[in-house]
Short mmCIF file of C-alpha atoms in Angstrom, two decimals:
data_model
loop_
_atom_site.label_atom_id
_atom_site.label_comp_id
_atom_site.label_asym_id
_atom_site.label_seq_id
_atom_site.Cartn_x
_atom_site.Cartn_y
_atom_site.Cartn_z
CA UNK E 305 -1.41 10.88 -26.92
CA UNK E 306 -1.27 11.16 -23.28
CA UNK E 307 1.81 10.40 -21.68
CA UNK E 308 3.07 9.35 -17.74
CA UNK E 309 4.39 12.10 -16.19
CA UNK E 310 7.55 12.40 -14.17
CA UNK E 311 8.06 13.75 -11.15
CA UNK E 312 11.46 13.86 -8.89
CA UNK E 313 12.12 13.13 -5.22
CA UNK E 314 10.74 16.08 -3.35
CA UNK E 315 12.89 19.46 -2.23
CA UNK E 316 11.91 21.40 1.10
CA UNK E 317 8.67 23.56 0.39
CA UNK E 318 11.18 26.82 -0.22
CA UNK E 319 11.38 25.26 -3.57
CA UNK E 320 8.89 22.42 -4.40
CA UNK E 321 9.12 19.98 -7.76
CA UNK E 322 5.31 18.68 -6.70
CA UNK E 323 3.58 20.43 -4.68
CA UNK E 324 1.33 19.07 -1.87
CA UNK E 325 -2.00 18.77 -2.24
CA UNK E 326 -3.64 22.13 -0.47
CA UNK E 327 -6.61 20.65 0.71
CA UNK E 328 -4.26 18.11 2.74
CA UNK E 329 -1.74 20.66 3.88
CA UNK E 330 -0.85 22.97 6.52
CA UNK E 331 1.76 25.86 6.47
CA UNK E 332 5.19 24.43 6.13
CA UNK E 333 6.83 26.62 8.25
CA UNK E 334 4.65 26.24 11.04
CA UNK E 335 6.60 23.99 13.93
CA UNK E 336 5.12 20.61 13.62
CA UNK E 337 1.95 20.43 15.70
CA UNK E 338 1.29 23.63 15.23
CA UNK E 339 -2.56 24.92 14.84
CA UNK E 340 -3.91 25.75 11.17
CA UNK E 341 -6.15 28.32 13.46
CA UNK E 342 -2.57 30.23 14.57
CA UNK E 343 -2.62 29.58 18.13
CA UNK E 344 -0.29 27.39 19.29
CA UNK E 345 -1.64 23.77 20.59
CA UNK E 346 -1.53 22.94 24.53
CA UNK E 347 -1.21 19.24 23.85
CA UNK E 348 -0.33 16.35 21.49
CA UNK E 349 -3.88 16.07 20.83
CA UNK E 350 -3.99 19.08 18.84
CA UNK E 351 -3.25 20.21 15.01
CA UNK E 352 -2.93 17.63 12.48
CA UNK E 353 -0.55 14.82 11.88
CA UNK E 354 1.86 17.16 9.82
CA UNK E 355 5.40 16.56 9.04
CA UNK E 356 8.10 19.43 8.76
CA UNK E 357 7.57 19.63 5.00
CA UNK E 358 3.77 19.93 5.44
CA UNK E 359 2.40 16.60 4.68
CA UNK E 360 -0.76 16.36 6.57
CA UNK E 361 -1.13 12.19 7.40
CA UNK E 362 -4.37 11.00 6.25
CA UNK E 363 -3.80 7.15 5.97
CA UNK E 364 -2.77 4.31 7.83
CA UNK E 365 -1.26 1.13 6.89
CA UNK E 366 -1.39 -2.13 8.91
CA UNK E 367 0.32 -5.24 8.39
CA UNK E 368 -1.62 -7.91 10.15
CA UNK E 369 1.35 -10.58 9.61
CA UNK E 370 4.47 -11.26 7.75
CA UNK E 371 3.57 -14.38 6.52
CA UNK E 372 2.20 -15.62 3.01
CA UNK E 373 0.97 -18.46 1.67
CA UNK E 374 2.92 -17.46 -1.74
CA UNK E 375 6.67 -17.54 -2.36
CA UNK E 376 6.42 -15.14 -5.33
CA UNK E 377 10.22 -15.25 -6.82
CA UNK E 378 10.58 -11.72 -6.49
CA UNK E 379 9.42 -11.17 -2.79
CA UNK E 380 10.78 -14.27 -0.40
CA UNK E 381 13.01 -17.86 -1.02
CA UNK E 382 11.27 -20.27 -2.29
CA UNK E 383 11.71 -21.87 1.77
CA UNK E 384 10.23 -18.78 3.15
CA UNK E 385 11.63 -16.26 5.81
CA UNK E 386 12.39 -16.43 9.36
CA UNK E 387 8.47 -15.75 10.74
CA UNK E 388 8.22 -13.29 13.71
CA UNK E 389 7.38 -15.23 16.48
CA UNK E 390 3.58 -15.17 17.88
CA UNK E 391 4.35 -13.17 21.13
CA UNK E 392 5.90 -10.63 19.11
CA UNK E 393 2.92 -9.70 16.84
CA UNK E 394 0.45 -7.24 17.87
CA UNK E 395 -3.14 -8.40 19.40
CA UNK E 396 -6.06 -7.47 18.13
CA UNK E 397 -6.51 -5.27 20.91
CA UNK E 398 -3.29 -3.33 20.54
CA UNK E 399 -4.15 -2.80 16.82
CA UNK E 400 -7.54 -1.32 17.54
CA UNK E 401 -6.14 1.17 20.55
CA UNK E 402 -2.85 2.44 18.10
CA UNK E 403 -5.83 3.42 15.51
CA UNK E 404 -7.75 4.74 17.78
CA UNK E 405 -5.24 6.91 18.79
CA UNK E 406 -4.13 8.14 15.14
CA UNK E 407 -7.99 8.23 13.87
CA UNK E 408 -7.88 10.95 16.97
CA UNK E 409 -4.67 12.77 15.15
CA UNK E 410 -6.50 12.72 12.05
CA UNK E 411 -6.33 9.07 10.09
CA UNK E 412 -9.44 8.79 8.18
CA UNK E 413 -8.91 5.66 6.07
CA UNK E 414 -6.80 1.91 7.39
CA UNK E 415 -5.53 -0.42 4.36
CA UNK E 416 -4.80 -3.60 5.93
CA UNK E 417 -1.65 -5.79 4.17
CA UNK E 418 0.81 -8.53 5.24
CA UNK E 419 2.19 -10.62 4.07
CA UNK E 420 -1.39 -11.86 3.39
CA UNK E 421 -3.73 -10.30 5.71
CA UNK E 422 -6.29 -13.25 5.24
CA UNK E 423 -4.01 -15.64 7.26
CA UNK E 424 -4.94 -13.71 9.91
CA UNK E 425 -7.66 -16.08 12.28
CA UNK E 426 -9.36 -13.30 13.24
CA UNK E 427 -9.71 -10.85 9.89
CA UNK E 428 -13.31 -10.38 10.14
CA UNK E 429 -12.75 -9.05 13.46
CA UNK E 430 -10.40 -6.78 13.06
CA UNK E 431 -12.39 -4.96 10.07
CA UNK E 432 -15.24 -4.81 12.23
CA UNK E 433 -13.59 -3.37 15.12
CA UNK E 434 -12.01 -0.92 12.90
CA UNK E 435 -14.74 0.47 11.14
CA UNK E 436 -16.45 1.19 14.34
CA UNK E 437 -13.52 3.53 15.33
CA UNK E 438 -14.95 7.51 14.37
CA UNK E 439 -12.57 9.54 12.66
CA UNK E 440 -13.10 13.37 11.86
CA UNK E 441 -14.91 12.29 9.07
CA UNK E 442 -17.30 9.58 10.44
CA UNK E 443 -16.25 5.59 10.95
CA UNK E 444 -12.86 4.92 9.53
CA UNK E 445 -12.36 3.73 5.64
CA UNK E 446 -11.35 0.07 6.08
CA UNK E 447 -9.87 -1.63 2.75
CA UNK E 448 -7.28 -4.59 2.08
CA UNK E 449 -4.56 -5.51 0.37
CA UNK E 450 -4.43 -9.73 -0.58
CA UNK E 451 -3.47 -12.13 -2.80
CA UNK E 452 -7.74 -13.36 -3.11
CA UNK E 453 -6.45 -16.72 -1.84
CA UNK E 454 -9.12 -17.67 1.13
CA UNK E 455 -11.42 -14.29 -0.12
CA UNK E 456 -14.30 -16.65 -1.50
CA UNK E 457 -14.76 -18.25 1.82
CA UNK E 458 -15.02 -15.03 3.91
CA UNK E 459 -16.28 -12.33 1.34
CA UNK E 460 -19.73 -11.71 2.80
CA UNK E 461 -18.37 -11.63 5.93
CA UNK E 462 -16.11 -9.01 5.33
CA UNK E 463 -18.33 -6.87 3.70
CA UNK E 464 -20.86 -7.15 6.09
CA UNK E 465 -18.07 -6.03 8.80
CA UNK E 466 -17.45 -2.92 7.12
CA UNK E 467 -14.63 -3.53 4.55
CA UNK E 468 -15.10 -0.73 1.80
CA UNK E 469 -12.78 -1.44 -0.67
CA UNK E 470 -10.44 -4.41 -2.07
CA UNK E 471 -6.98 -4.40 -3.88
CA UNK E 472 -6.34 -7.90 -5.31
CA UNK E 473 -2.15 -8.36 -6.12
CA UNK E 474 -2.39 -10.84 -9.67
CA UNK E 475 1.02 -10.63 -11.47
CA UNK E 476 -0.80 -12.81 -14.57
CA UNK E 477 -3.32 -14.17 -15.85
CA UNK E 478 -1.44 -17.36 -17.29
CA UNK E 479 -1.86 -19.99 -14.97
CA UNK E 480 1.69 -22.40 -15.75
CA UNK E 481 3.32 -18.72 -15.50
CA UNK E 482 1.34 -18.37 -11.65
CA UNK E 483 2.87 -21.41 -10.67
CA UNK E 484 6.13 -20.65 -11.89
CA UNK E 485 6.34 -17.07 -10.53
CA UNK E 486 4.23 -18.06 -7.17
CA UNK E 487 5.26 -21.62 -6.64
CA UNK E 488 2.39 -22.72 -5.64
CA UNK E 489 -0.47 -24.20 -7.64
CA UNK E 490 -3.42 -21.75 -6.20
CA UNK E 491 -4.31 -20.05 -9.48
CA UNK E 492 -7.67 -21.46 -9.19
CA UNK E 493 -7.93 -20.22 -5.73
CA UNK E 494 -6.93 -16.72 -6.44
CA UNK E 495 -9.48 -16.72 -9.48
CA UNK E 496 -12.04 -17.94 -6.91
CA UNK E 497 -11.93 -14.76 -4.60
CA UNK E 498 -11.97 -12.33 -7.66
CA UNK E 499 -14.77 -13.98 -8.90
CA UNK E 500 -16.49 -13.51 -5.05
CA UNK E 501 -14.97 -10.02 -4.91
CA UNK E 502 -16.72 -8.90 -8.19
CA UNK E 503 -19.80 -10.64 -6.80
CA UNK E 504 -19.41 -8.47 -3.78
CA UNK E 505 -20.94 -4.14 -3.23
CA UNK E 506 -17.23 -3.17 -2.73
CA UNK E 507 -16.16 -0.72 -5.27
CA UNK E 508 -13.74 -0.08 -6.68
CA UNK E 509 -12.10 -3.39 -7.15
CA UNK E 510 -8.53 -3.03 -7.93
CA UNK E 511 -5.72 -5.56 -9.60
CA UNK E 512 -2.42 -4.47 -8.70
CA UNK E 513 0.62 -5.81 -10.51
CA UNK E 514 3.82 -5.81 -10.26
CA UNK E 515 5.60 -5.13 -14.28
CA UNK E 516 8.72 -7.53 -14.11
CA UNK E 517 10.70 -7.62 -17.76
CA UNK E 518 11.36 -11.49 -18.79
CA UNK E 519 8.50 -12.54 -16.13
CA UNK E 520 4.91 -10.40 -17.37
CA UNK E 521 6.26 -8.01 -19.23
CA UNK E 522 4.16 -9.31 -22.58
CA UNK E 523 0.87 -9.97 -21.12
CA UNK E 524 0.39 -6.17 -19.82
CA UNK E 525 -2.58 -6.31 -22.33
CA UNK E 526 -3.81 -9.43 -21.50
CA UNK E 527 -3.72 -8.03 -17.71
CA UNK E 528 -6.05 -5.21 -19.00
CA UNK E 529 -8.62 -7.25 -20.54
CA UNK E 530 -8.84 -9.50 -17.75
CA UNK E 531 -9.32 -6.58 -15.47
CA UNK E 532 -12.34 -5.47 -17.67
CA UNK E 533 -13.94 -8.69 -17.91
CA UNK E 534 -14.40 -8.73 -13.98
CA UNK E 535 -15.18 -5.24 -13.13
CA UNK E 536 -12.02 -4.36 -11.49
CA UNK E 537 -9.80 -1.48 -12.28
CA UNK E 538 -6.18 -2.39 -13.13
CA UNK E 539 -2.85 -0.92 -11.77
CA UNK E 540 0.71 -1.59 -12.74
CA UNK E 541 3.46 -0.91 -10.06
CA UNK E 542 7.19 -0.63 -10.84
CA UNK E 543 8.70 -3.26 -8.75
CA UNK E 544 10.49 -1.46 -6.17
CA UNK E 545 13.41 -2.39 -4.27
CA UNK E 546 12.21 -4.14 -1.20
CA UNK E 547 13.07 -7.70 -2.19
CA UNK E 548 14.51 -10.55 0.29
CA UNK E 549 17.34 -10.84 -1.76
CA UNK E 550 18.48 -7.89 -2.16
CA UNK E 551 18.73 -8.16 -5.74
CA UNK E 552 16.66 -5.81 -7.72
CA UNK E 553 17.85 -3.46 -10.51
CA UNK E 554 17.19 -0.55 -11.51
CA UNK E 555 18.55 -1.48 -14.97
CA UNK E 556 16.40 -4.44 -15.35
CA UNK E 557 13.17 -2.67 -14.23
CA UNK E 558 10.15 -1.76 -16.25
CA UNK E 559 9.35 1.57 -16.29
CA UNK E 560 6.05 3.33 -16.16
CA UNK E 561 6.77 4.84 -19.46
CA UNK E 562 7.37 1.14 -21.22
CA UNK E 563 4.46 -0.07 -19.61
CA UNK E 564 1.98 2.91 -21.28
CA UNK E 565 3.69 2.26 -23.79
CA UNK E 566 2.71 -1.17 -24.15
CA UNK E 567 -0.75 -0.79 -23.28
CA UNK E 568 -1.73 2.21 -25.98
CA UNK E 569 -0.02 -0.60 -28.84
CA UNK E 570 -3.69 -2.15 -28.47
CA UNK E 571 -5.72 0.30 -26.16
CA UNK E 572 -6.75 4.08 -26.23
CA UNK E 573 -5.94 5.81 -23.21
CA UNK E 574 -7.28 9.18 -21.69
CA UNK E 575 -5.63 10.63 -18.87
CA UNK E 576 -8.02 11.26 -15.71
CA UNK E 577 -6.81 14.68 -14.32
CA UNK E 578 -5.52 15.17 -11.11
CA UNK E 579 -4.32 12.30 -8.73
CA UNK E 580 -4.07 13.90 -5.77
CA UNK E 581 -2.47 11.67 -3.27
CA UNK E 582 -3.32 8.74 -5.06
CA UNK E 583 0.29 7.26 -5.92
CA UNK E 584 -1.08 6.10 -9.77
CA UNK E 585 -1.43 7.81 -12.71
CA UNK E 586 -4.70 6.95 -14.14
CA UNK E 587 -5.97 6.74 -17.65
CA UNK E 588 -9.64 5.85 -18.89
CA UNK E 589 -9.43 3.16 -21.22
CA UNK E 590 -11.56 4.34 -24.11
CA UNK E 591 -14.99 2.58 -24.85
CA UNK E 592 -15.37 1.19 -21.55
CA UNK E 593 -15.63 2.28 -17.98
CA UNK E 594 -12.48 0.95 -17.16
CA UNK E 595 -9.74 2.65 -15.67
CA UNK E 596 -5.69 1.45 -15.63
CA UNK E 597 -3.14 3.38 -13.45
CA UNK E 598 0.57 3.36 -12.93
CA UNK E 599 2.56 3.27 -9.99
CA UNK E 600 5.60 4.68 -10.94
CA UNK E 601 7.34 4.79 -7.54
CA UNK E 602 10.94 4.58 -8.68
CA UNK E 603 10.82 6.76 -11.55
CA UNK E 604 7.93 9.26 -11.15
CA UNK E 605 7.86 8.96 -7.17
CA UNK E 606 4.62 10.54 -5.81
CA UNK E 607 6.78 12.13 -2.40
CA UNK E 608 5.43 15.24 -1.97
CA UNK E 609 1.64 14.20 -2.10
CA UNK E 610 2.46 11.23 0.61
CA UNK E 611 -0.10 10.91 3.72
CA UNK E 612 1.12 7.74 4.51
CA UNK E 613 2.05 6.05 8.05
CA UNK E 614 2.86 2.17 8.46
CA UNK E 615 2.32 -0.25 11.14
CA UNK E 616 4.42 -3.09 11.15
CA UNK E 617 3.19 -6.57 11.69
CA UNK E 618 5.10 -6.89 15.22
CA UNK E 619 4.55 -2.53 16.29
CA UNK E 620 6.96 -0.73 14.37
CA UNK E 621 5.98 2.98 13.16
CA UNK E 622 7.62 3.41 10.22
CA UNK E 623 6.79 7.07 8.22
CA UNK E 624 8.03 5.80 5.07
CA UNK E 625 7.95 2.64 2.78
CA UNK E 626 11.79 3.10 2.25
CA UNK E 627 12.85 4.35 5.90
CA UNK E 628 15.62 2.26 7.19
CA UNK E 629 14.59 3.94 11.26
CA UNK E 630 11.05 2.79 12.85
CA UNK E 631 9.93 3.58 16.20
CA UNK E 632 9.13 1.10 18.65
CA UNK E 633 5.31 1.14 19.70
CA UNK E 634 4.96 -2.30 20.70
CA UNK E 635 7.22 -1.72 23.51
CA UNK E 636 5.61 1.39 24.56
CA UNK E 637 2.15 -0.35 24.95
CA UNK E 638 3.50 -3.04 26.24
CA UNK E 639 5.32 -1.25 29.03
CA UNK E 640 2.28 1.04 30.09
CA UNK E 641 2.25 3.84 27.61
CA UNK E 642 -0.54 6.05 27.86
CA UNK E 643 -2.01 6.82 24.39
CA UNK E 644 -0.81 10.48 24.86
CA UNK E 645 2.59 8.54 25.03
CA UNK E 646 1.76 6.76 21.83
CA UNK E 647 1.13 10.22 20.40
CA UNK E 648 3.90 11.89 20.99
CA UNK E 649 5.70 8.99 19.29
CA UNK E 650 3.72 8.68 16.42
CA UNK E 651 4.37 12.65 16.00
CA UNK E 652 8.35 12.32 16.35
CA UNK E 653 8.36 9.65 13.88
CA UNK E 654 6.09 12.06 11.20
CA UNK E 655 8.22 14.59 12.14
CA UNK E 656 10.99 13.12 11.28
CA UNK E 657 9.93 12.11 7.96
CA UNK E 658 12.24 12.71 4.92
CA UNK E 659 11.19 14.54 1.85
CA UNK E 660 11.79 11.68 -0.45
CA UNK E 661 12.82 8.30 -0.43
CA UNK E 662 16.09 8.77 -2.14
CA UNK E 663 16.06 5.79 -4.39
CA UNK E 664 18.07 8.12 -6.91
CA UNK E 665 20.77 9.20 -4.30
CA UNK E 666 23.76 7.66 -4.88
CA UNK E 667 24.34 6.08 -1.08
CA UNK E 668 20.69 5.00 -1.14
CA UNK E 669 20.64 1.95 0.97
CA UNK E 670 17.78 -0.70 0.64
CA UNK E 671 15.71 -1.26 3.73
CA UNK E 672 16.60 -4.27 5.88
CA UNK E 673 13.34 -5.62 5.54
CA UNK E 674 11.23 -7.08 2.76
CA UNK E 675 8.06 -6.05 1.49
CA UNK E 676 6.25 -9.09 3.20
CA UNK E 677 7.38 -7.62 6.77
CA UNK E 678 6.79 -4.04 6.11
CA UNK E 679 3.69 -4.35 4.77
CA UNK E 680 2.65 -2.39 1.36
#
């Protein structure tokens, strides 16, 4: 029987736990910027976007707002959170020129999140401007992170402007356990844009959910079934600790190795080979052509294959989901940065990326903000 395998916070590449991927990777002790061809670039334009420990960055992630139209109990109050305020959001237009400028260092594919990206007036515009930005391997990969809440009314749209690839967050499939957990009565809404979502070209469709014990933890199976039914491929994530509250526990958690656990009591599962630097672990369900994965982020953390950058909702650079530092790019554009000076910065900031995230260090320190402002 196939089991989830664990893998540690990441050492320096003199002495790697998980190697990183070679066909994403540079020398690691090349200076960072430095040419894979051995000469040595003449300008922030050149070499990839590689940080000291060789990670070459590969994907972007933008949060289009902080705000939701859920109040999920383990994400926000059930009042909300202070909202950044309008001016200090980033325009469409600054969005499209910071991507343009890292699809030039070598971003090939953009997941946009939130909060809930669909509260965003002008969505459909943004994917289309997006996907008409060239990358080094033709128009950039646009997909999106969201609740499915509003989906049904702007699917076709969306498609049609060059989404690729959707990633629906359902927790259950009970729908007095939605309200509870949500607060909000919207099941029927969020069953709505699955059911336009399956309807849609864009595949895969994912379901990502977060395992919480006392909360989901007996309907992982349930989850599963519901992904086959509607064509979408189902992954469990560990809830991390990036709550408002402050309050998560590592003690209380559900780990990836409970939650396979779980799911082979009624389901056969076949590991899929190599992940790459896809952070799940994926298994074929047998007798179907379904696929479930697990995010084990806390306690199989997928460091040393990351490719990752984030874009805050109001222009912070941020080179890790956990980094308590983030570099300021709203102010540089909005104080006449060239892009060249929105390289460099986006370069320190990869550079100084960590090998891990640390959650098992002992003065690990949660980040300041929530999930709903980083973006995920």
């Amino acid at each position: 029987m196939p089991t989830v395998r664990v893998r540690t916070a990441q050492a320096p590449p003199s002495a790697p736990s998980d190697p990183v991927d070679p066909a994403h990777s540079v020398d690691a002790t090349r200076p960072v910027g430095a040419s894979t061809s051995g000469t040595v670039p003449g300008g922030v334009w050149d070499g990839p976007l590689v940080d000291s420990f060789g990670r070459v960055h590969r994907d972007l992630r933008i949060s289009l707002t902080d705000k939701c139209n859920l109040r999920c109990t383990y994400c926000m109050p059930a009042e909300g959170l202070p909202w950044l305020a309008k001016e200090n959001v980033l325009t469409t237009d600054e969005i499209e020129r910071v991507a343009r400028v890292l699809a030039r260092l070598g971003i090939v594919e953009v997941r946009l999140t939130g909060g809930e990206p669909l509260l965003r007036p002008d969505i459909v515009d943004v994917v289309r401007r997006l996907h008409a930005i060239e990358g080094a391997e033709g128009p950039l990969d646009i997909s999106m992170t969201t609740n499915a809440i509003r989906l049904d009314r702007v699917m076709e749209d969306l498609e049609a402007a060059g989404l690729s690839r959707l990633n629906i967050s359902l927790d259950t499939v009970d729908p007095e356990r939605f309200k509870e957990l949500t607060r909000r009565e919207r099941f029927s809404a969020v069953q709505a844009g699955i059911a336009a979502a399956r309807e849609s070209g864009l595949r895969p469709l994912k379901i990502n959910a977060v395992a919480m014990r006392g909360v989901n933890d007996d309907e992982f199976c349930d989850l599963l079934r519901f992904a086959i039914d509607h064509e979408a491929q189902l992954r469990f994530i560990e809830q991390m600790p990036l709550d408002a509250g402050h309050v998560w526990s590592r003690h209380t958690m559900v780990d990836g190795a409970e939650i396979f656990e779980k799911l082979s009591a009624e389901f056969d599962l076949d590991p899929v080979g190599d992940r790459g630097s896809s952070p799940a672990e994926v298994f074929r369900v047998r007798g179907t052509d379904a696929t479930v994965g697990v995010i084990a982020s806390v306690t199989a953390p997928f460091c040393g294959a990351c490719d990752r950058v984030r874009l805050t909702a109001d222009g912070q650079l941020r080179n890790c989901l956990f980094a308590r530092e983030e570099s300021d790019l709203l102010s540089l554009l909005r104080s006449g940065g060239s892009d060249e000076d929105v390289a460099r910065m986006i370069r320190a900031s990869i550079g100084a990326k960590r090998p891990g995230h640390g959650i098992d260090d002992p003065g690990f320190l949660q980040p300041d903000r929530p999930m709903s402002a980083i973006g995920g």
